Amino acid sequence: MRLINAAEGLDAKGRKTRLSLSIENGRIARITDAAGAAEDIIVMPALVNAHDHARPLRSSSVGAFGKPLETWLHRLAMMAPVDPYLATLAPLARAALGGQGAVMIHHVRAMGLTDYAKETEVMARAARDVGVRVALGIGMRDCNPLVYGAHDELLASLEAAVRAEIEARFLSQPMMPIKEQIERVDAVAAALGSPMFDVQYAPNGPQWCSEALWEAIAEASARTGRRITTHLYETKYQRAWADRSYPQGMLKRWKEIGLLSPRLTLAHCVWATPDELDMIAEAGCTIVTNTSSNLALRSGIAPLAEMLKRCCKVAMGIDGQAFDEDDDALREIRLLWSLHAGWGFDRAFEPSEILLVALENGRGAVGAGNGGRLAEGAAADLLILDRAALDEDGLMPVDPIELLFARGNRSHLRELIVAGRSVVQNGKLVGVDLDAAQRELRAAYRAAMPSRAGFVQAWTGFEKAVCAHYLTRLGCC
Ligand SMILES: [Zn+2]
């Protein structure tokens, strides 16, 4: 049993002062008024990162800065396969330091150095060693490996050497048959699924999956009860592709095949229409908004106020692209508020609604169950912030929610507790050595750089051709 006596408690319901909170068996057992001296700390539920990919190092380090998603994704091929344990440990450790108690890993790029079962097993071990909750979404796709639509014209426009490099890098692997893709998810879930490690179907997005794959996933999810996580309308090119490919409406089709359900998580929805937001709200899907990522990849500003107005269940994601590329989820909630809450005296929502988005709404999407609130019986997934550091001026009593949204960031994190276990203490990870992991990863990537020489050579011509595809002849699947 552990007792926390805090000067302040904060969740989406509001503020509590001088509270005593006891933790037993991974849950909040009791909350009472603090009888004795309360520490100068703020206790609040841990942040939930409901959309991410656990990328080992920062993408701008391989020249991906400022690129739209459609070339940014290809640029990631600059990063060679590395040890999947370290590749998972480092981003999850940074996530913990950024205040995240639960993280979605949409696993779109398997390292492939060992078989898939072994790779996911060591990923689960990395998650256990760090101590955060993880949902592993097994990436699924079966079309459009280069661009949205046919890529023949694009290939034909490339110089021979560039074409050979691109074909070898992106087109040499056959797509896995649909049945095998479904079975692979079910096998990983059977082997590794637990209350701390949820396994999900994770189709990469509409433009990368055939109609038959969507139907198979909808059927499998209804049969097993397993969740689905995917990207939707991240960029304006995805919007254009969907409108051409589904003139009757893509979401209408998804509704017909039973895909829209409370089991479905939709990352982004930057370019969703108001009618589609109504359909998403009605079906009880979760939308994950990724504000920093949408800025970094030039995707746009999501209609967050409209989503909330239309009663969509919205959660927060970091998507590996926090504003400072540092996985700081505390800074991210400030960005959500700053960018989306309205201008002047027009107030679309209050900071407390962002706390609902960041602390509670994503828990279901990552299979984290009951929690996200300072309540008896809720999971003991908690952040402890240094209140004195947050209010170092100390001039007069100020509501801590205002200080949090004015200046809160990961430097104020004193402790992260997940399922009652201390993961970060005094600003340091308890169970793992992040610096050592990052040193090893950097060395592995640097050593593999010569294997990317052909890709570096091919890049300028390839990038120009991809850009031309989206600007002139966006096709259909
Ligand atoms: Zn993503």
Short mmCIF file of C-alpha atoms and ligand atoms in Angstrom, two decimals:
data_model
loop_
_atom_site.label_atom_id
_atom_site.label_comp_id
_atom_site.label_asym_id
_atom_site.label_seq_id
_atom_site.Cartn_x
_atom_site.Cartn_y
_atom_site.Cartn_z
CA MET A 1 0.00 0.00 0.00
CA ARG A 2 1.21 3.49 -0.81
CA LEU A 3 -0.08 6.83 0.46
CA ILE A 4 0.28 10.11 -1.42
CA ASN A 5 -0.51 13.35 0.40
CA ALA A 6 -0.76 16.09 -2.20
CA ALA A 7 -1.41 19.82 -1.98
CA GLU A 8 -3.40 19.63 -5.23
CA GLY A 9 -5.27 17.04 -7.25
CA LEU A 10 -6.39 17.63 -10.82
CA ASP A 11 -8.50 15.77 -13.35
CA ALA A 12 -11.16 16.56 -15.97
CA LYS A 13 -13.73 16.86 -13.15
CA GLY A 14 -11.84 19.72 -11.53
CA ARG A 15 -9.49 20.54 -8.70
CA LYS A 16 -9.13 19.02 -5.25
CA THR A 17 -6.93 20.54 -2.55
CA ARG A 18 -5.07 18.77 0.25
CA LEU A 19 -5.97 15.20 -0.62
CA SER A 20 -4.68 11.89 0.63
CA LEU A 21 -4.71 9.12 -1.96
CA SER A 22 -3.94 5.48 -1.20
CA ILE A 23 -2.88 2.92 -3.81
CA GLU A 24 -3.49 -0.81 -3.45
CA ASN A 25 -3.14 -3.59 -6.04
CA GLY A 26 -2.61 -1.16 -8.88
CA ARG A 27 -5.74 0.87 -8.13
CA ILE A 28 -6.68 3.99 -6.21
CA ALA A 29 -8.15 2.47 -3.05
CA ARG A 30 -9.23 5.58 -1.14
CA ILE A 31 -9.23 9.36 -1.51
CA THR A 32 -9.69 11.42 1.64
CA ASP A 33 -8.81 14.88 2.91
CA ALA A 34 -5.13 14.99 3.87
CA ALA A 35 -4.98 14.87 7.63
CA GLY A 36 -1.31 15.79 8.11
CA ALA A 37 1.15 17.79 6.07
CA ALA A 38 0.57 17.61 2.30
CA GLU A 39 3.54 17.65 -0.08
CA ASP A 40 3.85 20.58 -2.47
CA ILE A 41 2.85 18.43 -5.43
CA ILE A 42 0.03 18.10 -7.96
CA VAL A 43 -1.30 14.59 -8.51
CA MET A 44 -3.23 13.91 -11.70
CA PRO A 45 -4.01 10.92 -13.96
CA ALA A 46 -1.23 9.92 -16.37
CA LEU A 47 -1.54 11.11 -19.96
CA VAL A 48 -2.66 8.67 -22.65
CA ASN A 49 -0.95 8.71 -26.05
CA ALA A 50 -3.59 6.98 -28.16
CA HIS A 51 -1.69 7.14 -31.45
CA ASP A 52 2.01 6.59 -32.00
CA HIS A 53 4.45 4.33 -33.79
CA ALA A 54 7.33 4.06 -31.27
CA ARG A 55 9.96 5.38 -33.67
CA PRO A 56 13.42 4.67 -32.28
CA LEU A 57 14.99 8.07 -33.04
CA ARG A 58 13.79 11.44 -34.35
CA SER A 59 12.84 11.54 -38.03
CA SER A 60 14.39 14.96 -38.71
CA SER A 61 17.78 13.31 -38.01
CA VAL A 62 17.40 11.50 -41.34
CA GLY A 63 16.44 14.61 -43.29
CA ALA A 64 12.65 14.23 -42.97
CA PHE A 65 11.99 17.79 -41.73
CA GLY A 66 9.26 19.75 -43.49
CA LYS A 67 8.22 16.92 -45.82
CA PRO A 68 4.53 16.15 -46.31
CA LEU A 69 3.48 12.67 -45.16
CA GLU A 70 3.55 11.31 -48.72
CA THR A 71 7.33 11.79 -49.00
CA TRP A 72 8.09 11.81 -45.26
CA LEU A 73 7.03 8.15 -44.98
CA HIS A 74 9.39 7.10 -47.77
CA ARG A 75 12.22 9.11 -46.22
CA LEU A 76 12.01 6.86 -43.13
CA ALA A 77 13.64 4.16 -45.25
CA MET A 78 16.88 6.00 -44.42
CA MET A 79 16.64 4.17 -41.08
CA ALA A 80 17.92 0.60 -41.32
CA PRO A 81 16.40 -2.26 -39.29
CA VAL A 82 17.83 -2.30 -35.75
CA ASP A 83 17.36 -4.38 -32.60
CA PRO A 84 13.57 -4.33 -31.96
CA TYR A 85 14.06 -4.40 -28.18
CA LEU A 86 16.09 -1.17 -28.13
CA ALA A 87 13.92 0.30 -30.90
CA THR A 88 10.88 -0.11 -28.64
CA LEU A 89 12.54 0.62 -25.32
CA ALA A 90 13.87 4.07 -26.28
CA PRO A 91 10.60 5.63 -27.50
CA LEU A 92 8.60 4.11 -24.64
CA ALA A 93 11.17 5.41 -22.14
CA ARG A 94 10.93 8.90 -23.68
CA ALA A 95 7.13 8.58 -23.57
CA ALA A 96 7.28 7.85 -19.84
CA LEU A 97 9.50 10.89 -19.26
CA GLY A 98 6.91 12.88 -21.23
CA GLY A 99 4.17 11.89 -18.80
CA GLN A 100 2.57 9.11 -20.87
CA GLY A 101 1.24 6.19 -18.86
CA ALA A 102 -0.25 4.38 -21.87
CA VAL A 103 0.99 4.36 -25.46
CA MET A 104 -0.36 3.04 -28.76
CA ILE A 105 2.29 1.50 -31.00
CA HIS A 106 0.86 1.25 -34.50
CA HIS A 107 3.53 -1.11 -35.81
CA VAL A 108 3.74 -0.26 -39.49
CA ARG A 109 7.40 -1.13 -40.09
CA ALA A 110 8.55 -4.45 -38.73
CA MET A 111 12.31 -4.63 -38.32
CA GLY A 112 12.18 -8.10 -39.86
CA LEU A 113 15.52 -9.22 -38.39
CA THR A 114 13.79 -12.18 -36.74
CA ASP A 115 10.39 -13.77 -37.29
CA TYR A 116 7.38 -11.66 -36.41
CA ALA A 117 6.42 -13.60 -33.28
CA LYS A 118 9.91 -13.08 -31.86
CA GLU A 119 9.93 -9.39 -32.78
CA THR A 120 6.61 -8.70 -31.05
CA GLU A 121 7.70 -10.75 -28.04
CA VAL A 122 10.76 -8.57 -27.47
CA MET A 123 8.61 -5.46 -28.00
CA ALA A 124 6.35 -6.68 -25.19
CA ARG A 125 9.43 -7.26 -23.03
CA ALA A 126 10.61 -3.69 -23.68
CA ALA A 127 7.15 -2.42 -22.67
CA ARG A 128 7.31 -4.43 -19.43
CA ASP A 129 10.82 -3.19 -18.66
CA VAL A 130 9.81 0.46 -19.10
CA GLY A 131 6.52 -0.12 -17.24
CA VAL A 132 3.98 1.80 -19.34
CA ARG A 133 0.80 0.28 -20.74
CA VAL A 134 1.01 -0.46 -24.43
CA ALA A 135 -1.44 -1.23 -27.21
CA LEU A 136 0.29 -2.91 -30.12
CA GLY A 137 -1.51 -2.36 -33.40
CA ILE A 138 -0.26 -4.88 -35.96
CA GLY A 139 0.14 -3.00 -39.26
CA MET A 140 -1.91 -4.36 -42.19
CA ARG A 141 -1.89 -3.31 -45.84
CA ASP A 142 -2.23 -4.75 -49.32
CA CYS A 143 -2.07 -1.96 -51.87
CA ASN A 144 -0.48 1.30 -53.02
CA PRO A 145 3.11 0.80 -51.78
CA LEU A 146 4.48 3.93 -53.50
CA VAL A 147 1.69 6.44 -54.00
CA TYR A 148 -2.10 6.55 -53.71
CA GLY A 149 -3.15 4.98 -56.99
CA ALA A 150 -1.26 3.26 -59.78
CA HIS A 151 2.48 3.89 -59.78
CA ASP A 152 3.34 2.82 -63.37
CA GLU A 153 3.62 6.36 -64.71
CA LEU A 154 5.71 7.40 -61.73
CA LEU A 155 8.15 4.52 -62.25
CA ALA A 156 8.34 5.24 -65.97
CA SER A 157 9.34 8.83 -65.22
CA LEU A 158 12.40 7.79 -63.15
CA GLU A 159 15.94 7.39 -64.44
CA ALA A 160 16.95 3.72 -64.69
CA ALA A 161 19.25 3.71 -61.64
CA VAL A 162 16.70 5.55 -59.50
CA ARG A 163 13.95 3.21 -60.64
CA ALA A 164 16.02 0.14 -59.77
CA GLU A 165 16.74 1.48 -56.27
CA ILE A 166 13.08 2.34 -55.61
CA GLU A 167 11.81 -1.00 -56.92
CA ALA A 168 14.29 -2.89 -54.77
CA ARG A 169 13.50 -0.86 -51.67
CA PHE A 170 9.71 -0.57 -51.84
CA LEU A 171 8.34 -3.11 -54.33
CA SER A 172 10.37 -6.27 -53.85
CA GLN A 173 8.31 -7.77 -51.01
CA PRO A 174 4.97 -9.39 -51.94
CA MET A 175 1.94 -8.28 -49.92
CA MET A 176 0.90 -10.88 -47.33
CA PRO A 177 -2.44 -12.60 -48.13
CA ILE A 178 -5.40 -11.19 -46.18
CA LYS A 179 -6.13 -14.38 -44.26
CA GLU A 180 -2.53 -14.56 -43.05
CA GLN A 181 -2.63 -10.92 -41.97
CA ILE A 182 -5.71 -11.55 -39.79
CA GLU A 183 -4.23 -14.76 -38.37
CA ARG A 184 -0.97 -13.00 -37.54
CA VAL A 185 -2.79 -10.44 -35.36
CA ASP A 186 -4.81 -13.15 -33.61
CA ALA A 187 -1.65 -15.19 -32.96
CA VAL A 188 0.21 -12.21 -31.42
CA ALA A 189 -2.86 -11.41 -29.30
CA ALA A 190 -3.05 -15.01 -28.05
CA ALA A 191 0.66 -15.05 -27.22
CA LEU A 192 1.10 -11.59 -25.69
CA GLY A 193 -2.26 -9.96 -24.90
CA SER A 194 -2.67 -8.84 -21.28
CA PRO A 195 -4.20 -5.93 -19.32
CA MET A 196 -0.86 -4.11 -19.81
CA PHE A 197 -0.38 -5.10 -23.47
CA ASP A 198 -3.40 -4.92 -25.77
CA VAL A 199 -3.10 -6.27 -29.32
CA GLN A 200 -5.18 -4.76 -32.13
CA TYR A 201 -5.85 -4.95 -35.86
CA ALA A 202 -4.08 -1.93 -37.34
CA PRO A 203 -4.78 -1.39 -41.04
CA ASN A 204 -2.45 1.42 -42.10
CA GLY A 205 -5.18 3.51 -43.72
CA PRO A 206 -7.85 3.51 -46.44
CA GLN A 207 -5.43 4.19 -49.31
CA TRP A 208 -3.23 1.25 -48.32
CA CYS A 209 -5.94 -1.40 -47.87
CA SER A 210 -8.22 -3.08 -50.39
CA GLU A 211 -11.95 -3.38 -49.95
CA ALA A 212 -11.49 -7.11 -49.25
CA LEU A 213 -9.01 -6.37 -46.44
CA TRP A 214 -11.40 -3.89 -44.79
CA GLU A 215 -14.23 -6.42 -44.95
CA ALA A 216 -12.03 -9.13 -43.43
CA ILE A 217 -10.93 -6.82 -40.60
CA ALA A 218 -14.50 -5.70 -39.84
CA GLU A 219 -15.59 -9.33 -39.70
CA ALA A 220 -12.65 -10.39 -37.52
CA SER A 221 -13.15 -7.52 -35.07
CA ALA A 222 -16.87 -8.32 -34.71
CA ARG A 223 -16.02 -11.98 -34.14
CA THR A 224 -13.14 -11.54 -31.66
CA GLY A 225 -14.09 -8.23 -30.04
CA ARG A 226 -10.58 -7.03 -30.80
CA ARG A 227 -10.15 -3.32 -31.45
CA ILE A 228 -9.10 -1.76 -34.75
CA THR A 229 -6.83 1.26 -35.04
CA THR A 230 -6.15 3.06 -38.30
CA HIS A 231 -5.31 6.40 -39.89
CA LEU A 232 -8.08 8.39 -41.56
CA TYR A 233 -7.90 11.57 -43.65
CA GLU A 234 -4.50 12.65 -42.36
CA THR A 235 -3.72 14.67 -45.49
CA LYS A 236 -5.60 16.44 -48.27
CA TYR A 237 -4.26 13.89 -50.76
CA GLN A 238 -5.84 11.07 -48.77
CA ARG A 239 -9.11 13.02 -48.83
CA ALA A 240 -8.87 13.42 -52.63
CA TRP A 241 -8.02 9.73 -53.07
CA ALA A 242 -11.01 8.65 -50.95
CA ASP A 243 -13.42 10.95 -52.80
CA ARG A 244 -12.31 9.51 -56.13
CA SER A 245 -12.25 5.90 -54.99
CA TYR A 246 -15.57 6.01 -53.12
CA PRO A 247 -17.84 8.48 -54.95
CA GLN A 248 -20.78 7.29 -52.80
CA GLY A 249 -18.82 8.10 -49.61
CA MET A 250 -16.12 5.98 -48.01
CA LEU A 251 -17.53 6.15 -44.49
CA LYS A 252 -20.95 5.11 -45.77
CA ARG A 253 -19.27 2.02 -47.17
CA TRP A 254 -17.45 1.44 -43.88
CA LYS A 255 -20.78 1.63 -42.08
CA GLU A 256 -22.30 -0.93 -44.48
CA ILE A 257 -19.55 -3.45 -43.82
CA GLY A 258 -19.76 -2.99 -40.04
CA LEU A 259 -16.42 -1.26 -39.66
CA LEU A 260 -17.75 1.80 -37.82
CA SER A 261 -18.21 0.70 -34.21
CA PRO A 262 -17.04 1.64 -30.70
CA ARG A 263 -14.11 -0.76 -31.33
CA LEU A 264 -12.67 1.52 -34.03
CA THR A 265 -9.99 4.19 -33.44
CA LEU A 266 -9.38 6.76 -36.19
CA ALA A 267 -6.13 8.71 -36.03
CA HIS A 268 -6.16 12.27 -37.42
CA CYS A 269 -9.46 13.00 -39.27
CA VAL A 270 -7.90 16.36 -40.22
CA TRP A 271 -9.90 16.43 -43.47
CA ALA A 272 -13.12 14.78 -42.27
CA THR A 273 -16.36 16.59 -43.22
CA PRO A 274 -19.00 17.61 -40.64
CA ASP A 275 -21.32 14.85 -41.94
CA GLU A 276 -18.58 12.29 -41.46
CA LEU A 277 -17.90 13.55 -37.94
CA ASP A 278 -21.59 12.97 -37.19
CA MET A 279 -21.33 9.39 -38.49
CA ILE A 280 -18.18 8.81 -36.41
CA ALA A 281 -19.87 10.23 -33.29
CA GLU A 282 -23.02 8.19 -33.85
CA ALA A 283 -21.04 4.95 -34.25
CA GLY A 284 -19.09 5.63 -31.03
CA CYS A 285 -15.65 5.46 -32.68
CA THR A 286 -12.69 7.24 -31.06
CA ILE A 287 -10.86 9.96 -32.98
CA VAL A 288 -7.23 10.54 -32.01
CA THR A 289 -6.00 14.03 -32.74
CA ASN A 290 -2.26 14.50 -33.32
CA THR A 291 -1.72 18.25 -33.30
CA SER A 292 2.09 18.48 -33.36
CA SER A 293 2.39 15.74 -35.96
CA ASN A 294 -0.16 17.48 -38.20
CA LEU A 295 1.99 20.61 -38.07
CA ALA A 296 5.30 18.82 -38.58
CA LEU A 297 4.10 16.81 -41.59
CA ARG A 298 2.25 19.77 -43.12
CA SER A 299 -1.05 17.88 -42.83
CA GLY A 300 -3.17 20.75 -41.51
CA ILE A 301 -5.10 21.76 -38.41
CA ALA A 302 -7.75 19.25 -37.38
CA PRO A 303 -11.29 20.52 -36.69
CA LEU A 304 -11.03 19.67 -32.99
CA ALA A 305 -13.67 22.17 -31.83
CA GLU A 306 -16.07 20.81 -34.46
CA MET A 307 -15.34 17.23 -33.38
CA LEU A 308 -16.14 18.07 -29.75
CA LYS A 309 -19.23 20.09 -30.73
CA ARG A 310 -20.53 17.08 -32.66
CA CYS A 311 -19.97 14.84 -29.62
CA CYS A 312 -17.14 12.80 -31.11
CA LYS A 313 -15.07 10.92 -28.56
CA VAL A 314 -11.66 12.53 -29.07
CA ALA A 315 -8.36 11.33 -27.60
CA MET A 316 -4.83 12.70 -27.91
CA GLY A 317 -1.91 11.21 -29.84
CA ILE A 318 1.71 12.24 -30.18
CA ASP A 319 2.42 10.20 -33.34
CA GLY A 320 6.17 10.35 -32.72
CA GLN A 321 6.22 14.05 -33.56
CA ALA A 322 5.83 16.08 -30.37
CA PHE A 323 6.51 19.75 -31.06
CA ASP A 324 10.12 19.51 -29.89
CA GLU A 325 10.49 15.89 -31.07
CA ASP A 326 10.79 14.94 -27.43
CA ASP A 327 7.57 12.96 -26.69
CA ASP A 328 6.47 15.60 -24.17
CA ALA A 329 2.74 14.99 -23.74
CA LEU A 330 2.38 17.81 -21.19
CA ARG A 331 3.46 20.34 -23.79
CA GLU A 332 1.12 18.69 -26.29
CA ILE A 333 -2.01 19.39 -24.20
CA ARG A 334 -1.05 23.08 -24.21
CA LEU A 335 -0.79 23.01 -27.98
CA LEU A 336 -4.24 21.42 -28.26
CA TRP A 337 -5.66 24.22 -26.17
CA SER A 338 -3.68 27.03 -27.84
CA LEU A 339 -4.52 26.07 -31.40
CA HIS A 340 -8.10 24.89 -31.13
CA ALA A 341 -9.91 26.67 -28.29
CA GLY A 342 -11.00 29.75 -30.27
CA TRP A 343 -9.87 33.36 -30.53
CA GLY A 344 -10.62 36.45 -28.46
CA PHE A 345 -13.72 36.00 -26.32
CA ASP A 346 -14.94 33.08 -28.41
CA ARG A 347 -14.22 30.00 -26.35
CA ALA A 348 -14.91 26.66 -28.07
CA PHE A 349 -14.00 24.66 -24.97
CA GLU A 350 -12.28 24.92 -21.60
CA PRO A 351 -8.93 23.42 -20.55
CA SER A 352 -10.85 20.81 -18.52
CA GLU A 353 -12.20 19.42 -21.81
CA ILE A 354 -8.64 18.98 -23.04
CA LEU A 355 -7.94 17.05 -19.83
CA LEU A 356 -10.87 14.78 -20.72
CA VAL A 357 -9.29 14.28 -24.18
CA ALA A 358 -5.78 13.67 -22.87
CA LEU A 359 -6.45 11.69 -19.69
CA GLU A 360 -9.68 9.72 -20.14
CA ASN A 361 -10.93 9.37 -23.70
CA GLY A 362 -7.92 7.47 -25.02
CA ARG A 363 -7.91 4.74 -22.39
CA GLY A 364 -10.43 2.56 -24.20
CA ALA A 365 -8.55 3.04 -27.48
CA VAL A 366 -5.40 1.52 -25.96
CA GLY A 367 -7.22 -1.16 -23.97
CA ALA A 368 -6.21 0.46 -20.69
CA GLY A 369 -9.63 0.05 -19.06
CA ASN A 370 -11.03 2.09 -16.20
CA GLY A 371 -9.01 5.12 -15.12
CA GLY A 372 -8.05 8.61 -16.15
CA ARG A 373 -9.72 10.15 -13.14
CA LEU A 374 -8.89 10.68 -9.48
CA ALA A 375 -11.54 8.28 -8.24
CA GLU A 376 -11.64 5.29 -5.91
CA GLY A 377 -11.35 2.07 -7.92
CA ALA A 378 -9.69 3.76 -10.90
CA ALA A 379 -6.36 2.43 -12.18
CA ALA A 380 -3.44 3.97 -10.30
CA ASP A 381 -1.92 5.53 -13.44
CA LEU A 382 -0.78 8.84 -12.04
CA LEU A 383 1.49 11.80 -12.63
CA ILE A 384 3.02 13.72 -9.81
CA LEU A 385 4.12 17.22 -10.77
CA ASP A 386 6.36 19.54 -8.78
CA ARG A 387 3.92 22.33 -7.92
CA ALA A 388 6.60 24.67 -6.59
CA ALA A 389 8.58 24.35 -9.84
CA LEU A 390 5.43 24.97 -11.88
CA ASP A 391 4.72 28.09 -9.82
CA GLU A 392 8.24 29.27 -9.09
CA ASP A 393 7.13 32.93 -8.95
CA GLY A 394 4.68 32.11 -6.14
CA LEU A 395 3.03 35.54 -6.09
CA MET A 396 -0.56 34.57 -5.23
CA PRO A 397 -2.81 31.50 -5.30
CA VAL A 398 -3.38 30.49 -8.94
CA ASP A 399 -5.45 27.52 -10.07
CA PRO A 400 -2.95 24.80 -11.04
CA ILE A 401 -4.87 24.02 -14.23
CA GLU A 402 -3.98 27.52 -15.43
CA LEU A 403 -0.31 26.99 -14.63
CA LEU A 404 -0.39 23.62 -16.35
CA PHE A 405 -1.83 25.10 -19.54
CA ALA A 406 0.42 28.16 -19.36
CA ARG A 407 3.76 26.45 -18.93
CA GLY A 408 3.57 22.75 -17.96
CA ASN A 409 6.12 20.48 -19.60
CA ARG A 410 8.04 17.31 -18.85
CA SER A 411 10.60 19.16 -16.71
CA HIS A 412 7.87 19.48 -14.05
CA LEU A 413 7.34 15.70 -13.88
CA ARG A 414 8.49 14.29 -10.56
CA GLU A 415 6.94 10.84 -10.79
CA LEU A 416 4.96 8.64 -13.17
CA ILE A 417 3.06 5.73 -11.65
CA VAL A 418 1.46 3.05 -13.86
CA ALA A 419 -0.76 0.34 -12.35
CA GLY A 420 0.64 1.34 -8.95
CA ARG A 421 4.26 0.90 -10.03
CA SER A 422 6.69 3.81 -10.09
CA VAL A 423 8.05 4.16 -13.66
CA VAL A 424 9.70 7.58 -13.36
CA GLN A 425 11.00 8.91 -10.05
CA ASN A 426 12.57 12.31 -9.44
CA GLY A 427 12.50 12.85 -13.19
CA LYS A 428 14.51 9.65 -13.88
CA LEU A 429 13.42 6.29 -15.32
CA VAL A 430 13.34 3.60 -12.65
CA GLY A 431 13.86 0.39 -14.62
CA VAL A 432 15.80 1.22 -17.79
CA ASP A 433 18.81 3.18 -19.03
CA LEU A 434 17.53 5.42 -21.86
CA ASP A 435 20.91 7.08 -22.51
CA ALA A 436 22.59 3.71 -23.04
CA ALA A 437 19.76 2.53 -25.33
CA GLN A 438 19.97 5.71 -27.41
CA ARG A 439 23.76 5.46 -27.64
CA GLU A 440 23.46 1.92 -28.98
CA LEU A 441 20.71 2.87 -31.42
CA ARG A 442 22.65 5.84 -32.79
CA ALA A 443 25.72 3.66 -33.27
CA ALA A 444 23.66 1.01 -35.09
CA TYR A 445 22.05 3.57 -37.40
CA ARG A 446 25.37 5.29 -38.16
CA ALA A 447 26.98 1.92 -38.93
CA ALA A 448 24.14 1.09 -41.34
CA MET A 449 24.27 4.41 -43.22
CA PRO A 450 26.47 3.03 -46.05
CA SER A 451 23.63 0.60 -46.86
CA ARG A 452 21.51 3.68 -47.63
CA ALA A 453 23.96 5.22 -50.11
CA GLY A 454 21.91 4.15 -53.15
CA PHE A 455 18.75 5.53 -51.57
CA VAL A 456 20.46 8.87 -50.88
CA GLN A 457 21.49 9.00 -54.54
CA ALA A 458 17.97 8.15 -55.72
CA TRP A 459 16.14 10.48 -53.34
CA THR A 460 16.02 13.77 -55.26
CA GLY A 461 14.64 12.19 -58.44
CA PHE A 462 12.18 10.01 -56.52
CA GLU A 463 10.93 12.85 -54.36
CA LYS A 464 10.31 14.99 -57.43
CA ALA A 465 8.32 12.19 -59.09
CA VAL A 466 6.18 11.53 -55.98
CA CYS A 467 5.49 15.24 -55.67
CA ALA A 468 4.45 15.36 -59.35
CA HIS A 469 2.08 12.41 -58.83
CA TYR A 470 0.18 14.24 -56.08
CA LEU A 471 0.12 17.55 -57.86
CA THR A 472 -0.89 16.28 -61.30
CA ARG A 473 -2.37 12.79 -61.42
CA LEU A 474 -3.61 11.50 -58.11
CA GLY A 475 -5.13 8.19 -59.17
CA CYS A 476 -7.30 5.44 -57.73
CA CYS A 477 -6.49 2.12 -56.04
ZN ZN B 1 0.41 7.68 -37.36
#
